[in-house]
Coordinates of C-alpha atoms in Angstrom, one line a residue:
Chain N
M1 CA -2.6 -53.8 70.0
R2 CA -5.0 -56.5 71.0
I3 CA -5.2 -60.2 70.4
G4 CA -8.3 -62.0 69.1
I5 CA -8.5 -65.8 69.4
D6 CA -11.0 -67.8 67.3
M7 CA -11.2 -71.4 68.6
G8 CA -12.5 -74.0 66.1
G9 CA -12.7 -77.8 66.1
M10 CA -10.0 -78.1 63.5
S11 CA -7.8 -75.1 64.2
I12 CA -7.3 -72.1 66.5
K13 CA -6.6 -68.8 64.9
F14 CA -4.8 -65.9 66.6
G15 CA -5.0 -62.4 65.2
L16 CA -3.0 -59.3 66.1
V17 CA -5.6 -56.5 65.9
N18 CA -4.9 -52.8 65.8
K19 CA -6.9 -49.8 67.1
K20 CA -8.7 -49.6 63.7
N21 CA -10.0 -53.2 64.3
Q22 CA -7.9 -54.5 61.4
I23 CA -6.0 -57.8 61.6
V24 CA -2.3 -56.9 61.3
D25 CA -1.1 -60.5 61.3
K26 CA -2.5 -64.0 62.0
I27 CA -1.2 -67.3 63.1
V28 CA -3.0 -70.6 63.2
I29 CA -2.3 -73.8 65.2
P30 CA -4.1 -77.1 64.9
T31 CA -6.7 -78.0 67.5
R32 CA -5.4 -81.0 69.5
L33 CA -8.3 -83.1 70.9
D34 CA -5.9 -85.8 72.1
I35 CA -4.3 -83.8 74.8
P36 CA -5.7 -82.4 78.1
A37 CA -7.3 -78.9 78.0
E38 CA -4.5 -77.5 80.2
K39 CA -1.9 -78.5 77.7
M40 CA -3.8 -77.1 74.8
I41 CA -4.3 -73.8 76.7
D42 CA -0.5 -73.8 77.2
Y43 CA 0.0 -74.0 73.5
M44 CA -2.5 -71.2 73.0
T45 CA -0.6 -69.0 75.5
E46 CA 2.7 -69.7 73.7
S47 CA 1.0 -68.7 70.4
V48 CA -0.1 -65.4 71.8
L49 CA 3.5 -64.6 73.0
E50 CA 4.9 -65.8 69.6
L51 CA 2.5 -63.6 67.6
L52 CA 3.5 -60.6 69.8
E53 CA 7.2 -61.3 69.6
K54 CA 7.0 -61.7 65.8
H55 CA 6.1 -58.0 65.8
G56 CA 8.6 -56.9 68.3
L57 CA 6.0 -56.6 71.1
N58 CA 5.8 -58.2 74.5
I59 CA 2.8 -58.9 76.7
R60 CA 2.8 -55.4 78.2
D61 CA 2.2 -53.9 74.7
C62 CA -1.0 -56.0 74.5
A63 CA -4.1 -54.0 75.7
G64 CA -6.2 -57.1 75.9
I65 CA -7.0 -60.6 74.7
G66 CA -10.4 -62.0 73.7
I67 CA -11.3 -65.6 73.1
G68 CA -14.3 -66.8 71.0
S69 CA -15.1 -70.4 71.9
P70 CA -17.6 -72.8 70.6
G71 CA -20.1 -74.2 73.2
T72 CA -21.4 -72.9 76.5
V73 CA -19.3 -70.2 78.0
D74 CA -19.5 -68.5 81.4
D75 CA -18.3 -65.1 80.4
R76 CA -18.4 -63.7 84.0
R77 CA -16.1 -66.4 85.4
G78 CA -14.1 -66.9 82.1
E79 CA -14.9 -70.5 81.8
I80 CA -15.8 -72.9 79.0
L81 CA -18.6 -74.8 80.7
Y82 CA -19.0 -77.3 77.9
S83 CA -17.7 -77.6 74.4
N84 CA -18.9 -80.5 72.3
N85 CA -16.3 -79.8 69.7
F86 CA -13.4 -79.8 72.2
G87 CA -14.9 -82.4 74.6
W88 CA -14.1 -79.8 77.3
E89 CA -16.1 -79.4 80.5
N90 CA -15.7 -76.6 83.1
V91 CA -12.3 -75.4 81.8
A92 CA -11.1 -72.2 83.6
I93 CA -9.3 -71.0 80.4
V94 CA -9.1 -67.3 81.4
T95 CA -7.6 -67.9 84.8
Q96 CA -5.0 -70.3 83.3
M97 CA -4.0 -68.0 80.5
Q98 CA -3.8 -65.0 82.8
E99 CA -1.0 -66.6 84.8
R100 CA 1.4 -66.0 81.9
L101 CA -0.5 -63.3 80.2
P102 CA -1.2 -60.6 82.8
V103 CA -3.6 -58.5 80.7
P104 CA -7.4 -58.3 80.6
I105 CA -8.7 -61.5 79.0
K106 CA -12.3 -62.1 78.1
I107 CA -14.2 -65.0 76.6
A108 CA -17.4 -65.3 74.7
N109 CA -19.2 -67.8 72.6
D110 CA -17.8 -67.8 69.0
A111 CA -21.1 -66.9 67.4
D112 CA -21.4 -63.9 69.8
A113 CA -17.8 -62.9 69.0
A114 CA -18.5 -63.0 65.3
A115 CA -21.6 -60.8 65.7
L116 CA -19.6 -58.3 67.8
G117 CA -17.0 -58.3 65.0
E118 CA -19.5 -57.3 62.4
V119 CA -20.9 -54.6 64.6
F120 CA -17.5 -53.3 65.5
A121 CA -15.7 -53.3 62.2
G122 CA -17.9 -55.1 59.6
V123 CA -21.2 -54.7 57.8
C124 CA -22.9 -53.2 60.8
K125 CA -20.2 -50.7 61.9
G126 CA -21.9 -48.2 64.1
V127 CA -25.1 -50.1 64.5
K128 CA -26.2 -50.5 68.1
S129 CA -28.3 -53.7 67.9
A130 CA -28.0 -56.6 65.6
V131 CA -28.7 -60.3 65.5
M132 CA -26.3 -62.5 63.5
L133 CA -27.2 -66.0 62.3
T134 CA -24.2 -68.0 61.1
L135 CA -25.4 -70.6 58.5
G136 CA -22.8 -73.3 58.6
T137 CA -22.6 -76.8 59.9
G138 CA -25.0 -75.6 62.5
V139 CA -26.8 -72.3 63.0
G140 CA -25.0 -70.0 65.4
G141 CA -26.7 -67.0 66.9
G142 CA -25.2 -63.9 68.3
V143 CA -27.2 -61.0 69.7
I144 CA -25.8 -57.5 70.1
L145 CA -27.8 -55.0 72.2
D146 CA -26.6 -51.5 72.9
G147 CA -23.3 -52.4 71.3
K148 CA -22.6 -55.3 73.7
I149 CA -23.1 -59.0 73.5
F150 CA -26.3 -60.2 75.0
H151 CA -25.4 -63.2 77.1
G152 CA -28.6 -63.8 78.9
P153 CA -28.9 -63.5 82.7
L154 CA -28.2 -67.2 83.4
N155 CA -25.4 -69.2 81.8
G156 CA -26.2 -71.5 79.0
G157 CA -25.9 -69.3 75.9
V158 CA -28.3 -67.5 73.6
E159 CA -28.8 -70.3 71.2
L160 CA -31.0 -69.0 68.4
G161 CA -30.2 -72.1 66.2
H162 CA -31.9 -74.2 68.8
M163 CA -35.2 -72.4 68.6
V164 CA -37.8 -75.0 67.5
I165 CA -39.6 -73.7 64.4
K166 CA -41.3 -77.0 63.4
A167 CA -42.1 -79.1 66.5
G168 CA -41.8 -82.8 65.8
G169 CA -39.8 -82.1 62.6
E170 CA -36.3 -82.9 61.6
Q171 CA -34.0 -84.3 64.3
C172 CA -31.5 -81.7 65.6
T173 CA -28.1 -82.6 67.2
C174 CA -29.3 -80.9 70.4
G175 CA -31.8 -83.7 71.1
R176 CA -34.9 -81.7 70.1
K177 CA -36.8 -82.0 66.8
G178 CA -37.4 -79.1 64.5
C179 CA -34.8 -76.6 65.5
L180 CA -33.9 -73.7 63.2
E181 CA -30.5 -75.4 62.8
A182 CA -32.1 -78.5 61.4
Y183 CA -33.8 -76.4 58.7
A184 CA -31.5 -73.4 57.9
S185 CA -27.9 -74.6 58.4
A186 CA -25.8 -75.4 55.3
T187 CA -26.1 -79.0 56.4
A188 CA -29.8 -78.8 56.1
L189 CA -29.6 -77.2 52.7
L190 CA -27.3 -80.1 51.6
R191 CA -29.7 -82.6 53.0
M192 CA -32.6 -81.0 51.1
A193 CA -30.7 -80.7 47.9
K194 CA -29.4 -84.3 47.9
Q195 CA -32.9 -85.6 48.6
A196 CA -34.5 -83.5 45.9
A197 CA -31.8 -84.4 43.3
G198 CA -32.1 -88.1 44.2
E199 CA -35.8 -88.0 43.7
N200 CA -35.6 -86.0 40.4
P201 CA -33.0 -87.6 38.1
S202 CA -33.6 -84.9 35.5
S203 CA -32.6 -82.1 37.8
I204 CA -29.4 -80.4 36.6
M205 CA -28.1 -80.6 40.2
N206 CA -27.3 -84.2 39.5
R207 CA -25.1 -83.3 36.5
M208 CA -23.5 -80.4 38.5
C209 CA -22.4 -82.9 41.2
E210 CA -21.3 -85.4 38.5
N211 CA -24.2 -87.7 39.4
R212 CA -22.6 -88.3 42.8
L213 CA -24.8 -86.8 45.5
E214 CA -21.9 -86.9 47.9
N215 CA -20.4 -84.1 45.7
M216 CA -23.3 -81.8 46.5
D217 CA -22.3 -78.5 48.0
G218 CA -24.2 -75.4 49.2
V219 CA -23.6 -73.5 46.0
I220 CA -25.0 -76.1 43.5
P221 CA -28.7 -75.6 44.4
F222 CA -28.4 -71.8 44.1
E223 CA -26.6 -72.1 40.7
A224 CA -29.0 -74.7 39.4
A225 CA -31.9 -72.5 40.5
A226 CA -30.4 -69.5 38.8
I227 CA -30.4 -71.3 35.5
G228 CA -34.0 -72.4 35.9
D229 CA -33.8 -75.9 37.3
A230 CA -37.3 -76.4 38.8
T231 CA -36.1 -78.9 41.5
A232 CA -33.4 -76.6 42.7
K233 CA -35.8 -73.7 42.7
K234 CA -38.1 -75.7 45.0
V235 CA -35.2 -76.5 47.3
I236 CA -34.1 -72.9 47.5
E237 CA -37.6 -71.7 48.0
E238 CA -38.2 -74.2 50.9
Y239 CA -34.8 -73.4 52.4
E240 CA -35.5 -69.6 52.3
D241 CA -39.0 -70.2 53.7
N242 CA -37.5 -72.0 56.7
L243 CA -34.8 -69.4 57.2
A244 CA -37.4 -66.6 56.9
T245 CA -39.5 -68.3 59.6
G246 CA -36.5 -68.1 61.9
I247 CA -35.7 -64.5 61.0
V248 CA -39.3 -63.4 61.5
N249 CA -39.2 -65.1 64.9
V250 CA -35.9 -63.2 65.7
V251 CA -37.4 -59.9 64.6
N252 CA -40.7 -60.5 66.6
I253 CA -38.5 -61.3 69.6
F254 CA -35.6 -58.9 69.6
R255 CA -36.6 -56.1 67.1
P256 CA -33.0 -55.6 66.1
E257 CA -31.9 -52.9 63.7
V258 CA -30.2 -55.5 61.5
V259 CA -30.2 -59.2 60.9
I260 CA -26.7 -60.3 59.7
L261 CA -26.3 -63.7 57.9
G262 CA -22.9 -65.3 58.1
G263 CA -21.4 -68.7 57.3
G264 CA -21.1 -70.4 53.9
V265 CA -24.6 -69.9 52.7
A266 CA -24.3 -66.1 53.2
A267 CA -21.8 -66.0 50.3
Q268 CA -25.0 -65.8 48.2
K269 CA -25.4 -62.2 49.3
E270 CA -28.4 -60.4 47.6
N271 CA -29.3 -63.7 46.0
L272 CA -30.4 -64.6 49.5
T273 CA -31.2 -61.3 51.2
I274 CA -33.6 -59.9 48.6
P275 CA -36.1 -62.8 48.7
L276 CA -35.7 -63.1 52.5
E277 CA -36.4 -59.4 53.1
E278 CA -39.6 -59.7 51.0
K279 CA -40.7 -62.8 53.0
V280 CA -39.8 -61.3 56.4
K281 CA -41.6 -58.0 55.7
R282 CA -44.8 -59.9 54.8
F283 CA -44.9 -61.9 58.1
C284 CA -43.5 -59.8 60.9
F285 CA -45.9 -59.1 63.6
G286 CA -47.5 -55.7 63.3
G287 CA -46.5 -55.5 59.7
G288 CA -46.3 -51.9 58.5
H289 CA -47.0 -50.6 62.1
G290 CA -43.6 -51.7 63.4
E291 CA -40.1 -51.2 62.1
I292 CA -38.5 -54.2 60.5
A293 CA -34.8 -55.1 60.5
R294 CA -32.7 -54.9 57.4
I295 CA -31.1 -58.2 56.3
V296 CA -27.5 -58.1 55.3
T297 CA -24.7 -60.6 54.8
S298 CA -21.4 -60.7 56.8
E299 CA -18.6 -58.5 55.5
L300 CA -15.7 -59.9 57.5
G301 CA -16.4 -63.6 56.8
N302 CA -14.0 -65.8 58.8
D303 CA -12.2 -62.8 60.3
A304 CA -15.3 -61.7 62.2
G305 CA -14.6 -64.1 65.0
I306 CA -11.0 -62.8 65.6
I307 CA -12.0 -59.1 65.3
G308 CA -15.0 -59.6 67.6
A309 CA -12.9 -61.5 70.1
A310 CA -10.3 -58.8 70.1
A311 CA -13.1 -56.3 70.8
L312 CA -14.3 -58.2 73.9
T313 CA -11.9 -56.4 76.3
I314 CA -13.0 -52.9 75.1
V315 CA -16.8 -53.2 75.1
Chain Z
M1 CA -49.0 -42.3 95.1
R2 CA -48.9 -43.4 91.5
I3 CA -51.6 -44.4 89.0
G4 CA -51.5 -47.6 86.9
I5 CA -53.9 -47.9 83.9
D6 CA -54.7 -51.2 82.4
M7 CA -56.3 -50.8 79.0
G8 CA -58.4 -53.8 77.8
G9 CA -60.8 -54.3 74.9
M10 CA -63.8 -54.4 77.3
S11 CA -62.8 -52.1 80.1
I12 CA -60.1 -49.8 81.3
K13 CA -58.9 -50.1 84.9
F14 CA -57.3 -47.4 86.9
G15 CA -55.5 -48.2 90.1
L16 CA -54.2 -45.9 92.8
V17 CA -50.9 -47.6 93.8
N18 CA -48.9 -46.8 97.0
K19 CA -45.1 -46.9 97.6
K20 CA -45.4 -50.6 98.6
N21 CA -46.8 -51.3 95.1
Q22 CA -50.2 -52.1 96.6
I23 CA -53.4 -51.1 94.9
V24 CA -55.2 -48.8 97.3
D25 CA -58.3 -48.3 95.2
K26 CA -59.5 -49.1 91.7
I27 CA -62.0 -47.7 89.3
V28 CA -63.1 -49.2 86.0
I29 CA -64.7 -47.6 83.0
P30 CA -66.1 -49.4 79.9
T31 CA -63.9 -49.2 76.7
R32 CA -65.8 -47.3 74.1
L33 CA -64.9 -48.3 70.6
D34 CA -67.6 -46.2 69.0
I35 CA -65.9 -42.8 69.8
P36 CA -62.7 -41.3 68.6
A37 CA -59.5 -42.1 70.4
E38 CA -59.2 -38.5 71.6
K39 CA -62.6 -38.6 73.3
M40 CA -61.7 -41.9 75.0
I41 CA -58.5 -40.5 76.2
D42 CA -60.4 -37.5 77.7
Y43 CA -62.5 -40.0 79.6
M44 CA -59.4 -41.7 80.8
T45 CA -57.9 -38.4 81.9
E46 CA -61.1 -37.6 83.9
S47 CA -61.0 -41.0 85.5
V48 CA -57.4 -40.4 86.7
L49 CA -58.5 -37.1 88.3
E50 CA -61.6 -38.7 89.8
L51 CA -59.6 -41.5 91.4
L52 CA -57.2 -39.0 92.9
E53 CA -60.1 -36.7 94.1
K54 CA -61.8 -39.7 95.7
H55 CA -58.8 -39.9 98.0
G56 CA -58.5 -36.2 98.7
L57 CA -55.5 -36.0 96.3
N58 CA -54.9 -33.8 93.3
I59 CA -52.6 -34.3 90.4
R60 CA -49.6 -32.7 92.2
D61 CA -49.8 -35.6 94.7
C62 CA -49.4 -38.1 91.9
A63 CA -45.7 -39.1 91.3
G64 CA -46.4 -40.7 88.0
I65 CA -48.9 -42.4 85.7
G66 CA -48.2 -45.6 83.7
I67 CA -50.3 -47.1 81.0
G68 CA -50.4 -50.7 79.8
S69 CA -51.9 -50.9 76.3
P70 CA -52.6 -53.8 74.1
G71 CA -50.9 -53.7 70.7
T72 CA -47.8 -52.1 69.3
V73 CA -46.5 -49.2 71.4
D74 CA -43.8 -46.7 70.9
D75 CA -42.6 -46.3 74.5
R76 CA -40.1 -43.6 73.6
R77 CA -42.6 -41.3 72.0
G78 CA -45.5 -42.4 74.2
E79 CA -47.7 -43.5 71.3
I80 CA -50.0 -46.4 70.5
L81 CA -48.8 -47.3 67.0
Y82 CA -51.5 -49.9 66.5
S83 CA -54.0 -51.6 68.6
N84 CA -56.2 -54.2 67.0
N85 CA -58.5 -54.3 70.0
F86 CA -59.1 -50.5 70.0
G87 CA -58.9 -50.0 66.3
W88 CA -56.4 -47.2 67.1
E89 CA -53.5 -46.1 64.9
N90 CA -50.7 -43.7 65.8
V91 CA -52.4 -42.2 68.8
A92 CA -50.2 -39.9 70.9
I93 CA -51.9 -40.8 74.1
V94 CA -49.1 -39.6 76.5
T95 CA -48.9 -36.1 74.9
Q96 CA -52.6 -35.7 75.1
M97 CA -53.0 -36.9 78.7
Q98 CA -50.1 -34.8 79.8
E99 CA -51.9 -31.6 78.8
R100 CA -54.2 -32.0 81.8
L101 CA -52.0 -34.3 83.9
P102 CA -48.7 -32.6 84.1
V103 CA -46.8 -35.5 85.7
P104 CA -44.4 -38.1 84.3
I105 CA -46.5 -40.5 82.1
K106 CA -45.1 -43.7 80.5
I107 CA -46.7 -46.3 78.3
A108 CA -45.8 -49.9 77.7
N109 CA -47.4 -52.9 76.0
D110 CA -49.9 -54.6 78.5
A111 CA -48.0 -57.9 78.5
D112 CA -44.8 -56.0 79.3
A113 CA -46.5 -54.1 82.1
A114 CA -47.9 -57.3 83.6
A115 CA -44.4 -58.9 83.6
L116 CA -43.0 -55.8 85.3
G117 CA -45.7 -56.0 87.9
E118 CA -44.8 -59.5 88.8
V119 CA -41.1 -58.6 89.1
F120 CA -41.9 -55.5 91.1
A121 CA -44.4 -56.8 93.5
G122 CA -45.5 -60.3 92.7
V123 CA -44.1 -63.8 92.4
C124 CA -40.7 -62.5 91.1
K125 CA -40.2 -59.7 93.6
G126 CA -36.5 -59.0 93.6
V127 CA -35.7 -61.0 90.5
K128 CA -33.7 -59.1 87.9
S129 CA -34.7 -61.0 84.8
A130 CA -37.9 -62.9 83.9
V131 CA -40.0 -63.7 80.9
M132 CA -43.8 -63.8 81.4
L133 CA -46.1 -65.6 79.0
T134 CA -49.8 -64.7 79.5
L135 CA -51.9 -67.7 78.4
G136 CA -55.3 -66.1 77.6
T137 CA -57.2 -65.4 74.4
G138 CA -53.8 -65.0 72.9
V139 CA -50.3 -65.5 74.3
G140 CA -48.7 -62.3 75.5
G141 CA -45.0 -62.1 76.2
G142 CA -43.2 -59.7 78.5
V143 CA -39.4 -59.7 78.9
I144 CA -37.7 -58.1 81.9
L145 CA -33.9 -57.7 81.8
D146 CA -32.0 -56.0 84.6
G147 CA -35.3 -55.1 86.2
K148 CA -36.5 -53.2 83.2
I149 CA -38.8 -54.0 80.3
F150 CA -37.0 -55.1 77.2
H151 CA -38.7 -53.3 74.4
G152 CA -36.3 -54.2 71.6
P153 CA -34.3 -51.5 69.8
L154 CA -36.9 -51.0 67.0
N155 CA -40.6 -50.4 67.6
G156 CA -42.9 -53.3 67.0
G157 CA -43.0 -55.1 70.3
V158 CA -41.4 -58.2 71.7
E159 CA -44.1 -60.6 70.6
L160 CA -43.2 -64.0 72.0
G161 CA -46.6 -65.4 71.3
H162 CA -45.9 -64.8 67.6
M163 CA -42.8 -67.0 67.5
V164 CA -43.6 -69.8 65.1
I165 CA -43.1 -73.2 66.8
K166 CA -44.7 -75.3 64.1
A167 CA -44.2 -73.9 60.6
G168 CA -47.2 -74.6 58.4
G169 CA -49.3 -75.5 61.4
E170 CA -52.5 -73.9 62.9
Q171 CA -53.5 -70.5 61.5
C172 CA -52.7 -67.6 63.8
T173 CA -54.5 -64.3 64.0
C174 CA -51.3 -62.5 63.0
G175 CA -51.3 -64.1 59.5
R176 CA -48.6 -66.7 60.1
K177 CA -49.2 -70.3 60.7
G178 CA -47.9 -72.2 63.7
C179 CA -47.3 -69.4 66.2
L180 CA -47.0 -70.3 69.9
E181 CA -50.2 -68.4 70.4
A182 CA -52.0 -70.9 68.1
Y183 CA -50.9 -73.8 70.3
A184 CA -50.5 -72.5 73.9
S185 CA -53.3 -69.9 74.4
A186 CA -56.4 -70.7 76.4
T187 CA -58.1 -70.5 73.0
A188 CA -55.9 -73.2 71.6
L189 CA -56.6 -75.4 74.7
L190 CA -60.3 -75.0 74.1
R191 CA -60.0 -75.8 70.5
M192 CA -58.1 -79.0 71.3
A193 CA -60.4 -80.0 74.1
K194 CA -63.5 -79.5 72.0
Q195 CA -62.1 -81.4 69.1
A196 CA -61.0 -84.3 71.3
A197 CA -64.3 -84.5 73.2
G198 CA -66.2 -84.4 69.9
E199 CA -64.2 -87.3 68.5
N200 CA -64.4 -89.3 71.7
P201 CA -68.1 -89.4 72.9
S202 CA -67.1 -91.5 75.9
S203 CA -64.8 -88.8 77.3
I204 CA -66.0 -87.4 80.6
M205 CA -65.3 -83.9 79.2
N206 CA -68.6 -84.3 77.3
R207 CA -70.6 -84.8 80.4
M208 CA -68.7 -82.0 82.2
C209 CA -69.8 -79.6 79.6
E210 CA -73.3 -81.0 79.6
N211 CA -72.8 -82.5 76.1
R212 CA -72.6 -79.0 74.6
L213 CA -69.1 -78.4 73.4
E214 CA -69.8 -74.7 73.5
N215 CA -69.8 -75.0 77.3
M216 CA -66.2 -76.2 77.2
D217 CA -63.8 -74.1 79.3
G218 CA -60.1 -74.1 80.2
V219 CA -60.7 -75.9 83.5
I220 CA -62.6 -78.9 82.2
P221 CA -59.8 -80.7 80.4
F222 CA -57.5 -80.3 83.5
E223 CA -60.3 -81.6 85.9
A224 CA -61.2 -84.5 83.5
A225 CA -57.5 -85.5 83.2
A226 CA -57.1 -85.4 87.0
I227 CA -59.8 -88.0 87.4
G228 CA -58.3 -90.2 84.8
D229 CA -60.1 -89.4 81.5
A230 CA -57.7 -90.7 78.8
T231 CA -58.9 -88.2 76.2
A232 CA -58.5 -85.2 78.5
K233 CA -55.0 -86.5 79.6
K234 CA -54.0 -86.6 75.9
V235 CA -55.2 -83.1 75.4
I236 CA -53.4 -81.8 78.4
E237 CA -50.2 -83.7 77.5
E238 CA -50.3 -82.2 74.0
Y239 CA -51.0 -78.7 75.3
E240 CA -48.2 -78.9 77.8
D241 CA -45.8 -80.2 75.1
N242 CA -46.6 -77.2 72.9
L243 CA -46.2 -74.8 75.8
A244 CA -42.9 -76.5 76.8
T245 CA -41.6 -76.1 73.2
G246 CA -42.3 -72.4 73.5
I247 CA -40.7 -72.2 77.0
V248 CA -37.6 -74.1 75.9
N249 CA -37.2 -71.6 73.0
V250 CA -37.6 -68.7 75.4
V251 CA -35.0 -70.2 77.8
N252 CA -32.6 -71.0 74.9
I253 CA -33.0 -67.4 73.6
F254 CA -33.1 -65.3 76.8
R255 CA -31.7 -67.5 79.6
P256 CA -34.0 -65.7 82.2
E257 CA -33.9 -66.5 85.9
V258 CA -37.6 -67.2 85.9
V259 CA -40.4 -67.9 83.4
I260 CA -43.8 -66.7 84.7
L261 CA -47.0 -68.0 83.4
G262 CA -50.1 -65.8 83.6
G263 CA -53.6 -65.7 82.2
G264 CA -56.5 -68.1 82.8
V265 CA -54.5 -71.3 82.3
A266 CA -52.0 -70.3 84.9
A267 CA -54.7 -70.9 87.6
Q268 CA -53.6 -74.5 87.4
K269 CA -50.4 -73.6 89.3
E270 CA -48.2 -76.6 90.1
N271 CA -50.6 -78.8 88.1
L272 CA -49.1 -77.0 85.1
T273 CA -45.6 -76.0 86.3
I274 CA -44.4 -79.4 87.6
P275 CA -44.8 -81.3 84.3
L276 CA -43.6 -78.2 82.4
E277 CA -40.4 -78.0 84.5
E278 CA -39.7 -81.6 83.8
K279 CA -40.2 -81.2 80.1
V280 CA -38.2 -78.0 79.9
K281 CA -35.2 -79.4 81.8
R282 CA -35.0 -82.3 79.4
F283 CA -34.9 -80.2 76.3
C284 CA -33.0 -77.0 77.1
F285 CA -29.8 -76.6 75.1
G286 CA -26.7 -77.5 77.0
G287 CA -28.8 -79.5 79.5
G288 CA -27.0 -79.8 82.8
H289 CA -24.2 -77.6 81.6
G290 CA -26.3 -74.5 81.6
E291 CA -28.6 -73.0 84.2
I292 CA -32.3 -73.4 83.6
A293 CA -35.1 -70.9 84.6
R294 CA -37.6 -71.8 87.3
I295 CA -41.2 -71.9 86.1
V296 CA -43.8 -70.2 88.3
T297 CA -47.3 -68.9 87.9
S298 CA -48.5 -65.3 88.3
E299 CA -49.2 -64.1 91.8
L300 CA -50.9 -60.8 91.1
G301 CA -53.3 -62.1 88.5
N302 CA -55.4 -59.4 86.9
D303 CA -53.7 -56.7 89.1
A304 CA -50.3 -57.3 87.6
G305 CA -51.1 -55.0 84.7
I306 CA -52.0 -52.1 87.0
I307 CA -49.1 -52.5 89.4
G308 CA -46.7 -52.9 86.5
A309 CA -48.0 -49.9 84.7
A310 CA -47.7 -47.8 87.9
A311 CA -44.1 -48.9 88.1
L312 CA -43.3 -47.6 84.6
T313 CA -42.4 -44.1 85.8
I314 CA -40.0 -45.4 88.5
V315 CA -37.9 -47.9 86.6

């Protein structure tokens, strides 16, 4: 048995994972941003022990613990260098947990852990190389090469969401303008849909969100486009063009076997991947002379982070 | 002794390289685009034997041969899948050469070979990971990880020059709009300088190219900027901003130890790297929380391709 921990800004999830990479049981605790990191890590340590006890296990029955953390992680030293969500800086989480949990403990960025999860036990089981883009509040990027997370030689993280695709464009949270995140996140889709609906009162998107743009969600533009709303179609077309630009860049840079889309927007499945594959094939460098990645959507959804984290000590 | 071959659209260079990765001697033959690939490869084979003979060596004294080729290369099968410069498709160059040259022969993309050369024997000697951007007619990209060329799991090439940094922007030769190549190549610099000089008759750049914009070269805008020409300064600033956008993307994606700039524009050395380092530090994701690559210029210049190619059989 192994433990996978998925740290989020709202909650921290702990999964007991078996040899088949299945989650046997899960517990969730709220993320406390009002207490010091050390105290929060104590709570995390207790949760690990609690989850094991619940199944009649103790720490010696645990083959390893993996942590997926948002932000910039030093996987070699087991530290969270900086997490905007947690407000943490240079936190030696692995060392601290290891005091009471004397088993192998590894840490990775959460987007990397999710990508590893999909390759280990999800949509890309058995695939050696894949790039995962998580289309949520931001755009997370995880790169798997030779079955392992590609961290990059220096610390800082492989941040595919912060690849500029339109210099001088939309402001990104990272300080730059025109990042993929500012064009292909669920947040970006909402921004585009709200603006288009606001400018086109006859768009059915307005009725679908009860004429309150604050009710707009990431599904409405897809549903409105599906029933022929011209404004929604334009929004989706533009969103997919932006995402395709990012994916073509990723393919031109990494030449992975598969590009996995995760996060809320990926719930659109073929609705999203079919037009994307067509756009990506058209624009990849070398065209028919190279090999072009398949585009698929996540299979494990929110569990990818836990399963991937639990796999960290065995890859 | 090893042989490194640098294939270019105008000429093919052969270097005899010693154990210290120094070029002992070089011969150059013209690239013939009017004959079949097989015939050209025969000429190349003969040139290898000629270079060896010239030094009293025969093929058994040669520890290996490496080829740097433009275009899309299948390094595993030793084939040139597609070279625009040569008009070649699916040419099994390694198999053909090996018939008469029974030694280990490897092939790589020319930008990759140049990057390997700089890591092996040039400005990055001893560095494990580096990304090289060659700023010439186009923008070539070579990625070295763990001392080896990163080819990407699928064929098609790691084409950093064809990463879109400004979607919908300048037309690139690859079919997309807004590629790094369309903004950071020497060609792009010339385009920008010509346009700016044309629009600003008082710019000293006009006098420096004798009022004939077709005389513009990649040095004039830098020289004009250095003596205070406002138009040239603006051109250089914009060029460096574009290049910095590409470099920040590369750092956010690969986290290499060093970014090496090669090609004609890199002759500017610190003139280029000092402002770039400042821009790149400001915009890298994670800022001070991550580690940021140094930026240096190529040391081997045009020899990087030969030295890197010769290193292919020993990495």
